[in-house]
Amino acid sequence: MKIPFSPPYINDGVIKEVNDSLLSGWITTGPKVKKLEELVCYYTKASNSLCVNSATSGLILALKWFGIKEGDEVIIPAYTYVATALAVIHVGAKPIMVDVEDDFNISVNNIKEAITPNTKAIIPVDFAGWPCDYSEINNLVNKQKSFFKPTHPNQEKLGRILVVSDAAHAIGAIYNNSPIGVATDITVFSFHAVKNVTTAEGGCVCLNLPQPFSNLEEYNFMRCFSLNGQTKDAFTKSKAGGWRYDIIYPGLKINLPDVLAAIGVAQLPEYFSRILAERKEMFKYYQDFFKTKSWAILPLYKNSQKTSSCHLYALRIKDISEKQRDVIIEKIAQANVAVNVHFQPLPLLSLFKESYAIEKYPKAYNNYKSEISLPIYPQLTTKQLNYITQTVSNAVKSTLNEKVI
């Protein structure tokens, strides 16, 4: 039996929607993108949403919108994919990395200690689809208003640190009885090929800005900015007599094309009506198996405040070394089961290790050295899930018995 880690979910509905886009004669940004934005708003309750070509671009756009620049600081977790940090770097600001908690998510206490007068934004990351402690983070930035030093009109308007949720893993997650998408000022989802909902490549920026902001006005600004600052998109320009346009911002070129949006248009309703529930059942299957193992640390699924989107099943093995974890993964691979590790903490990467010492992020490292992400997607059968769990269990037991150092 051969089991891949995370193949895309493509069914007849997706193929039909993509063919419709191809046969329409219009494949770049147009009606399919608009439909996807409407669907995202419907399912997340966000006021407005803008689809872009990646979650990374969405984070960059959000930071640029807020006027973040060289000399500014943005607080991020040390345990995240590199895109979170690169978005900060690409606007000229400095990523301020802080350690995480045992649940892999950013520590609110560490955020508090890291805030300075140069702090302009915080980017919490919903690891594996498990929501961060947003009430505490939002309360913190409101308490820090007197220390905030605005240098841009939008910063003056907000009057505090901006909170941008990196919810790349989290579409479908719940926080305080509301969908992720309205927990912070701005939420950014990923529609990359391995995510719960995909457009092959893509992302979405959801706006939930407080008064006196108009989310529609800010959506219109971001939409224009995502198209090179051009006042008309290509679809509008293609209409008879609609050729004239202007460039009003030094924008980016990060729009999502219709032919990709079509995948998401087909997937999103099915995800919320069926696939998300199936992912939860698979997550519970793993929980029921591994809760009987003394060596297993189970990922969080639900509590009184939060419900995971079950994007990853991030299993950890108690009291093992990084080398032991790697041996376990090799044994699982030999049985033709593809697993992964999410993520290498940023201070371990060559780009950051000279400026950020991993010793300052002990929880991030301890989580990483024992983590193995197991396959979880709607195509998996019960027979395959049983094979995965038995394979993982056998690999762990044999490695622990060998006492690999």
mmCIF file of C-alpha atoms in Angstrom, residues 7 18 37 48 69 93 96 98 114 117 156 171 190 192 204 221 271 275 306 311 356 362 367 386 393:
data_model
loop_
_atom_site.group_PDB
_atom_site.id
_atom_site.type_symbol
_atom_site.label_atom_id
_atom_site.label_comp_id
_atom_site.label_asym_id
_atom_site.label_seq_id
_atom_site.Cartn_x
_atom_site.Cartn_y
_atom_site.Cartn_z
ATOM 1 C CA PRO A 7 -2.759 15.066 -2.835
ATOM 2 C CA VAL A 18 -12.492 24.912 -14.480
ATOM 3 C CA GLU A 37 -14.637 36.194 -2.754
ATOM 4 C CA ASN A 48 -15.031 41.756 2.549
ATOM 5 C CA LYS A 69 8.213 50.073 6.413
ATOM 6 C CA ALA A 93 10.427 45.773 8.444
ATOM 7 C CA ILE A 96 10.572 39.952 15.909
ATOM 8 C CA VAL A 98 8.922 34.993 19.925
ATOM 9 C CA ALA A 114 8.441 41.852 22.751
ATOM 10 C CA PRO A 117 7.415 51.669 20.320
ATOM 11 C CA GLU A 156 -3.422 56.853 13.126
ATOM 12 C CA ILE A 171 -10.297 27.958 7.010
ATOM 13 C CA SER A 190 -3.965 30.095 1.893
ATOM 14 C CA HIS A 192 -2.135 26.444 -1.894
ATOM 15 C CA CYS A 204 -7.434 35.425 0.403
ATOM 16 C CA PHE A 221 -7.987 50.063 -2.253
ATOM 17 C CA TYR A 271 -15.748 21.616 1.912
ATOM 18 C CA ILE A 275 -15.247 17.497 3.433
ATOM 19 C CA LYS A 306 -11.807 26.609 19.742
ATOM 20 C CA HIS A 311 -5.539 20.785 8.413
ATOM 21 C CA TYR A 356 18.066 34.370 15.885
ATOM 22 C CA PRO A 362 13.053 26.205 23.608
ATOM 23 C CA ASN A 367 7.780 20.784 19.600
ATOM 24 C CA ASN A 386 -5.497 1.667 9.810
ATOM 25 C CA SER A 393 3.115 2.665 15.884
#
